[in-house]
Short mmCIF file of N, CA and C in Angstrom, two decimals:
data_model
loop_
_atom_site.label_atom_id
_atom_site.label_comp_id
_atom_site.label_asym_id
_atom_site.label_seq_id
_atom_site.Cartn_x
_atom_site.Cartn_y
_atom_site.Cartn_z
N UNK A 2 101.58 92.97 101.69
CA UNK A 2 102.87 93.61 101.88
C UNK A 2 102.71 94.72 102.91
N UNK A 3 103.31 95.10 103.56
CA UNK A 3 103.82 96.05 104.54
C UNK A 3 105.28 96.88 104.07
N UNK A 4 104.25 98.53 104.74
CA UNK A 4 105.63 99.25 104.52
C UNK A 4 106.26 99.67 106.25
N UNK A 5 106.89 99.46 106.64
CA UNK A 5 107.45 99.61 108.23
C UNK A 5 108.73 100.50 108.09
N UNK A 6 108.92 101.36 109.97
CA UNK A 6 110.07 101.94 109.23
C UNK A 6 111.32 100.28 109.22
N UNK A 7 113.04 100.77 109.37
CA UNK A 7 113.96 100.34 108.89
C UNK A 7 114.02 99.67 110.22
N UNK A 8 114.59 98.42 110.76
CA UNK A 8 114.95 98.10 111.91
C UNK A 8 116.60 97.36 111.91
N UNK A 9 116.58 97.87 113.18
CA UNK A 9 118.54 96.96 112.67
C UNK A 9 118.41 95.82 111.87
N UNK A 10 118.03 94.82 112.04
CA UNK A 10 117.91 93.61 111.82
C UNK A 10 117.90 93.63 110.13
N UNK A 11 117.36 94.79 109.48
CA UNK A 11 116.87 94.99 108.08
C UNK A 11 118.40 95.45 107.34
N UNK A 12 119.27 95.48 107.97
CA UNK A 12 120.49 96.34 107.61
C UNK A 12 120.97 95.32 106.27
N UNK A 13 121.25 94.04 106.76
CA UNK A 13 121.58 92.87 105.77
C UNK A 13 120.90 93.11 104.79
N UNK A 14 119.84 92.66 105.38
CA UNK A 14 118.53 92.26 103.86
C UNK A 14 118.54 93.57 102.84
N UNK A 15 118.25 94.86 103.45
CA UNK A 15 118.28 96.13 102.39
C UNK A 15 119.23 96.39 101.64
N UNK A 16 120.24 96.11 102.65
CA UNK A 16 121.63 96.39 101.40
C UNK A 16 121.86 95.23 100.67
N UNK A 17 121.23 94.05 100.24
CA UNK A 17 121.23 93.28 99.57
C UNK A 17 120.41 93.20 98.30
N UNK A 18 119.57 93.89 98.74
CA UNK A 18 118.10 94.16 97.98
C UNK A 18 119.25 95.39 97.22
N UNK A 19 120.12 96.57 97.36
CA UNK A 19 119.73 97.18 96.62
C UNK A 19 120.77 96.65 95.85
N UNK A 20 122.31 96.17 96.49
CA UNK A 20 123.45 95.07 95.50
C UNK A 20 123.08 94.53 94.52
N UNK A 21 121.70 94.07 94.38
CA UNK A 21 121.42 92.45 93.59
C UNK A 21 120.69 93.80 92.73
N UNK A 22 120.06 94.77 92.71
CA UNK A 22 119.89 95.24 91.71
C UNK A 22 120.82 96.16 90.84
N UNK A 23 122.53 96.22 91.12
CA UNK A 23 123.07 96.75 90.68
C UNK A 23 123.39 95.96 89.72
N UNK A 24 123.70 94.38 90.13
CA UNK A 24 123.96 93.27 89.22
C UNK A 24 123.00 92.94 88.58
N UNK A 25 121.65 93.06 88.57
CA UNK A 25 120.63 92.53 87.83
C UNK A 25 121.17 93.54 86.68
N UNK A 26 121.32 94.74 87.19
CA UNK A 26 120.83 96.13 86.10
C UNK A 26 122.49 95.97 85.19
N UNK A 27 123.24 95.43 85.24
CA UNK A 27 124.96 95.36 85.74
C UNK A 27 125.39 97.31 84.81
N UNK A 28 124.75 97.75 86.42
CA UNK A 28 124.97 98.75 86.46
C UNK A 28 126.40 99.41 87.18
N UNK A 29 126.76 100.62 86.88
CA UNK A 29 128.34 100.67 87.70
C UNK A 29 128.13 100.57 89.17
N UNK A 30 129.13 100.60 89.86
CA UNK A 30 129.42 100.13 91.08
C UNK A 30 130.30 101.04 92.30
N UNK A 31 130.90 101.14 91.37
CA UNK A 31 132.04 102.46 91.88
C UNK A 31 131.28 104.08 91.33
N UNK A 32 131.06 104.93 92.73
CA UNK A 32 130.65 106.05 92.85
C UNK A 32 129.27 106.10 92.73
N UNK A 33 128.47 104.58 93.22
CA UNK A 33 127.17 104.77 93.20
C UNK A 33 126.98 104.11 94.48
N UNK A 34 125.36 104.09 94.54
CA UNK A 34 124.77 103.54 96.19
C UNK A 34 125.28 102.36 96.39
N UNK A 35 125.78 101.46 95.51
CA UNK A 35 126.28 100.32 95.46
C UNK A 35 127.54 100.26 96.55
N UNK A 36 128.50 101.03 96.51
CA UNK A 36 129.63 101.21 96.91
C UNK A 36 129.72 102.11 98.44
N UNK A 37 128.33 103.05 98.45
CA UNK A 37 128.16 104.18 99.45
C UNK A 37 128.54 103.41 100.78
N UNK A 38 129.37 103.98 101.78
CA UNK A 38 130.17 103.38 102.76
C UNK A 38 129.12 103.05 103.61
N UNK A 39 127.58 103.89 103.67
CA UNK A 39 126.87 103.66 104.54
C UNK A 39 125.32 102.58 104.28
N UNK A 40 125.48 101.98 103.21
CA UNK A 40 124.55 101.17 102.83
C UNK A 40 124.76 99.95 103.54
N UNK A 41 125.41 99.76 104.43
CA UNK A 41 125.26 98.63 105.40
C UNK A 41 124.72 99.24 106.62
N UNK A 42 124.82 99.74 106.94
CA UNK A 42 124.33 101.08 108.50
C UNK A 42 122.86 101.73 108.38
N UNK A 43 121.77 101.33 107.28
CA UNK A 43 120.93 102.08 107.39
C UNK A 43 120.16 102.71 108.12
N UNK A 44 119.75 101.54 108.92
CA UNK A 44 119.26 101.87 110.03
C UNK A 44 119.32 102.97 111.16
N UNK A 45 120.98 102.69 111.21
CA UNK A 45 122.04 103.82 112.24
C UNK A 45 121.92 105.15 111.30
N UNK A 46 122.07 105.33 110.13
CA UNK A 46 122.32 106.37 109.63
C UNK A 46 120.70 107.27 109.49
N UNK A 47 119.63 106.51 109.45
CA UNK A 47 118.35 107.19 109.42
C UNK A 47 117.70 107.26 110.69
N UNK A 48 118.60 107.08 112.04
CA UNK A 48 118.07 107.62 113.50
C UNK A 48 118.36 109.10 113.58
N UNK A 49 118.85 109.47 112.38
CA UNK A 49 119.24 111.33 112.35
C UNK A 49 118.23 111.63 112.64
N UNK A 50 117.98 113.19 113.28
CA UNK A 50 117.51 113.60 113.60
C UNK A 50 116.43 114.19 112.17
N UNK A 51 114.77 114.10 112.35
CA UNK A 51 114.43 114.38 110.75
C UNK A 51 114.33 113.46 109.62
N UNK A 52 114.66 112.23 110.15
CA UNK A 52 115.25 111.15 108.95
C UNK A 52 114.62 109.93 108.79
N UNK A 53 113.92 109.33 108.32
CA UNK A 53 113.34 108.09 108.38
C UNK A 53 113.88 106.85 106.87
N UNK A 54 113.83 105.64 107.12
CA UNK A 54 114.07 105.25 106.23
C UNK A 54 112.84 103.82 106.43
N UNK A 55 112.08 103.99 105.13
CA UNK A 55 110.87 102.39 105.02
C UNK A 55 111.54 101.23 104.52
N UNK A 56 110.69 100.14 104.70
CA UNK A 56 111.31 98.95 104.23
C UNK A 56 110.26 98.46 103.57
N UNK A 57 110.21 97.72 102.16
CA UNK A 57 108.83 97.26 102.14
C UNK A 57 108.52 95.71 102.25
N UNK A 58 107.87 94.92 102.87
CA UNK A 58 108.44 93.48 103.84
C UNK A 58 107.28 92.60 103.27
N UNK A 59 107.65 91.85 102.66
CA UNK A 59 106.58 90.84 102.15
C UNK A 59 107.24 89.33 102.27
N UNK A 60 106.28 89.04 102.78
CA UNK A 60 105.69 87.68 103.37
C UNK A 60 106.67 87.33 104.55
N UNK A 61 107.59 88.23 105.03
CA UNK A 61 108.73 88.20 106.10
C UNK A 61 109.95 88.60 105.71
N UNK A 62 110.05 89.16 104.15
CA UNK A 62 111.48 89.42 103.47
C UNK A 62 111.11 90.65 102.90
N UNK A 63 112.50 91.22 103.46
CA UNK A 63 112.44 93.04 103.00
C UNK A 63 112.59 93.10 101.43
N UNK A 64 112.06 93.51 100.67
CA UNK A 64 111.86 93.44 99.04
C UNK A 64 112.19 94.81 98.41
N UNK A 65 112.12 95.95 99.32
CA UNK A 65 112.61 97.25 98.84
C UNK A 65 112.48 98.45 99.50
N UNK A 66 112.75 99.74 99.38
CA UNK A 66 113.08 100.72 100.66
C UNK A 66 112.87 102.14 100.32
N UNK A 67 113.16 102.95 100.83
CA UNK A 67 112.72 104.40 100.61
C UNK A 67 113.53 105.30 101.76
N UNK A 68 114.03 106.11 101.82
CA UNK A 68 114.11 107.04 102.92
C UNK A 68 114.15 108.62 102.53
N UNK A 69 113.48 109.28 103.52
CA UNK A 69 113.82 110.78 103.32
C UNK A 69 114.32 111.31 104.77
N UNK A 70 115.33 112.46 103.89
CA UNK A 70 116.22 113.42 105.04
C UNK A 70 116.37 114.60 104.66
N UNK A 71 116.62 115.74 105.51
CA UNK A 71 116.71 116.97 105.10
C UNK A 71 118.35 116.69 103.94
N UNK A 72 118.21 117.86 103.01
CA UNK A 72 119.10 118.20 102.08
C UNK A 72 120.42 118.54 102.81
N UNK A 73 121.27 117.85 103.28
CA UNK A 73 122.54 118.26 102.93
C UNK A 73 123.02 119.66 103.02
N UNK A 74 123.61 120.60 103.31
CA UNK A 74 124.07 121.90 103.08
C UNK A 74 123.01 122.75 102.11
N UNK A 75 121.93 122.79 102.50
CA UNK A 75 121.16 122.99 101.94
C UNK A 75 119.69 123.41 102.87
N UNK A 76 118.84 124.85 102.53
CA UNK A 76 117.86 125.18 103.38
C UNK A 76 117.33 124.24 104.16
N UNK A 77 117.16 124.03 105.81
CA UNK A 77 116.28 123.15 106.76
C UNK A 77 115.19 122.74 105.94
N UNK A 78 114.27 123.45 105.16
CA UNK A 78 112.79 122.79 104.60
C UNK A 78 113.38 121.96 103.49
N UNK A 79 114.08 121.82 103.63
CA UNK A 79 114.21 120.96 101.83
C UNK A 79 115.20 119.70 102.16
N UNK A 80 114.53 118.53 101.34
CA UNK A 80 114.27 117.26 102.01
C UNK A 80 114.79 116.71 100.75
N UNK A 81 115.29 115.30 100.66
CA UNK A 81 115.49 114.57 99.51
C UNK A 81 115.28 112.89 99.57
N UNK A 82 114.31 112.43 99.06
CA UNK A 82 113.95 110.82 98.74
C UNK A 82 115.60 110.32 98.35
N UNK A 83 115.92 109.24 99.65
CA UNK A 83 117.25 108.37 99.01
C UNK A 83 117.01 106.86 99.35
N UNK A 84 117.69 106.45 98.25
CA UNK A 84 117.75 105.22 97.94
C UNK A 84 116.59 103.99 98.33
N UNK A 85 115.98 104.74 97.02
CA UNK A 85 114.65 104.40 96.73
C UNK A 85 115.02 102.92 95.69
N UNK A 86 115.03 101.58 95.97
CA UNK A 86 114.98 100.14 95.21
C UNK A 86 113.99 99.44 95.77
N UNK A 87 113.93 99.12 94.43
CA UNK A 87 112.73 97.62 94.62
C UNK A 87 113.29 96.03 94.15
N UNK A 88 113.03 95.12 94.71
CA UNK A 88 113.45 94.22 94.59
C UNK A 88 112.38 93.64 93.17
N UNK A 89 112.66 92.48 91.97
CA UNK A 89 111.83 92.59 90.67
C UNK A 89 110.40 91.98 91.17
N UNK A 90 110.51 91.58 92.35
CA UNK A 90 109.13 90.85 92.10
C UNK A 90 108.25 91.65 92.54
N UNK A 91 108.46 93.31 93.29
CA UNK A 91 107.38 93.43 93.54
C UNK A 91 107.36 95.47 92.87
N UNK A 92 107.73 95.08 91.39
CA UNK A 92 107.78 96.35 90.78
C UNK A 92 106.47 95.97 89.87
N UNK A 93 106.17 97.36 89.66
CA UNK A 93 104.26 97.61 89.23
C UNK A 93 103.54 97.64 89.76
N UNK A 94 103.66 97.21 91.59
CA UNK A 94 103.00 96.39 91.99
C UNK A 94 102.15 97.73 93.14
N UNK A 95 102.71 99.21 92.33
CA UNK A 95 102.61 100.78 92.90
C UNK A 95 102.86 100.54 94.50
N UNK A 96 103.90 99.42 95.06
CA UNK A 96 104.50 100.24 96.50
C UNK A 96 105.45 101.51 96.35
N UNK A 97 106.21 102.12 95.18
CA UNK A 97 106.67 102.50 94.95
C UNK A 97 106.13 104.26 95.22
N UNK A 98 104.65 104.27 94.38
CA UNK A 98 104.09 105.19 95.20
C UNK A 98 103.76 105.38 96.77
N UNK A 99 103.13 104.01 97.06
CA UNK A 99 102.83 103.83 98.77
C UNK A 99 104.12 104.39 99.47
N UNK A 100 105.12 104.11 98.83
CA UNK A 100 106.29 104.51 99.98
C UNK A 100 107.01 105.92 99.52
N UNK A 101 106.61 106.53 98.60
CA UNK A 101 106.96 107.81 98.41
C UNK A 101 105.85 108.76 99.19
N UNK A 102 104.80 108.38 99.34
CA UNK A 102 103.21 109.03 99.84
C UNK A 102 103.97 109.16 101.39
N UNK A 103 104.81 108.02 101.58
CA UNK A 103 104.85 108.06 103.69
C UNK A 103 105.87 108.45 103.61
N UNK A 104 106.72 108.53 102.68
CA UNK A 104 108.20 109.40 102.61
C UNK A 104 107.13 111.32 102.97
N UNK A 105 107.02 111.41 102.02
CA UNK A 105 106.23 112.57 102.00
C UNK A 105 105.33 113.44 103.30
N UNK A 106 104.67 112.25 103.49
CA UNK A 106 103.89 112.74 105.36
C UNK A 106 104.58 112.24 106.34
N UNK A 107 106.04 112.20 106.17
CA UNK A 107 106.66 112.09 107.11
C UNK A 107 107.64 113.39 106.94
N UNK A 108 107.64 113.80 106.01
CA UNK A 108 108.75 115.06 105.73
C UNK A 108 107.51 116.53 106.18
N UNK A 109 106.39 116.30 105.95
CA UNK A 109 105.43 117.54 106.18
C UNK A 109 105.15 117.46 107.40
N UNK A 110 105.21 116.43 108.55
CA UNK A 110 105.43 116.20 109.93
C UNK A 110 106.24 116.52 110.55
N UNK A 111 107.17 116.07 109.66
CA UNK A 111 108.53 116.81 110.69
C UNK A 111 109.08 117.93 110.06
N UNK A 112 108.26 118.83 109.41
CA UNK A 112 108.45 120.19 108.53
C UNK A 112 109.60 119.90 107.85
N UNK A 113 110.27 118.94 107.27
CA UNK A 113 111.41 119.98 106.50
C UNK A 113 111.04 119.68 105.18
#
């Protein structure tokens, strides 16, 4: 498996990956990432300045994701892990840490 950052092309596949786990979980829908206007745009939305978003890509199919960005209205140093899903086949499988570790040295790189 590979963790890479987000590329246009990944826009489909991620926001599918995280849909199918709203329905796996049949979790709500309305006022969650499920619904968020920008979960088709990932890509576009993590060229912010400060912002990265991973994909984690096994065997040629994006399986789950990670991104960090500075906080929102909120001090420059302070950063927040979003929309962090895994697709089921590859939970336990600790990418979950791997991609919080490069969330992380990517936020102490780009200081915030």
């Amino acid at each position: 498996m590979l963790i890479r950052e987000i590329q246009q092309k990944d826009n489909v596949s991620i926001a599918k990956v995280i849909r199918d786990i709203f329905h796996e979980l049949d979790a709500p829908k309305v006022g969650t990432a499920y619904a968020d206007p920008i979960l088709d745009t990932l890509y576009e939305v993590y060229q912010a300045p400060r912002s990265v978003y991973y994909v984690v890509e096994h065997e040629g199919k994006v399986v789950g994701g990670c991104g960090v960005t500075p906080l929102e209205n909120a001090d420059a140093s302070v950063c927040e892990l979003q929309k962090m899903y895994f697709a089921p086949e590859i939970r336990g499988t600790g990418y979950a840490e791997k991609i919080i570790e490069k969330c992380l040295e990517f936020a102490k790189k780009t200081r915030i």
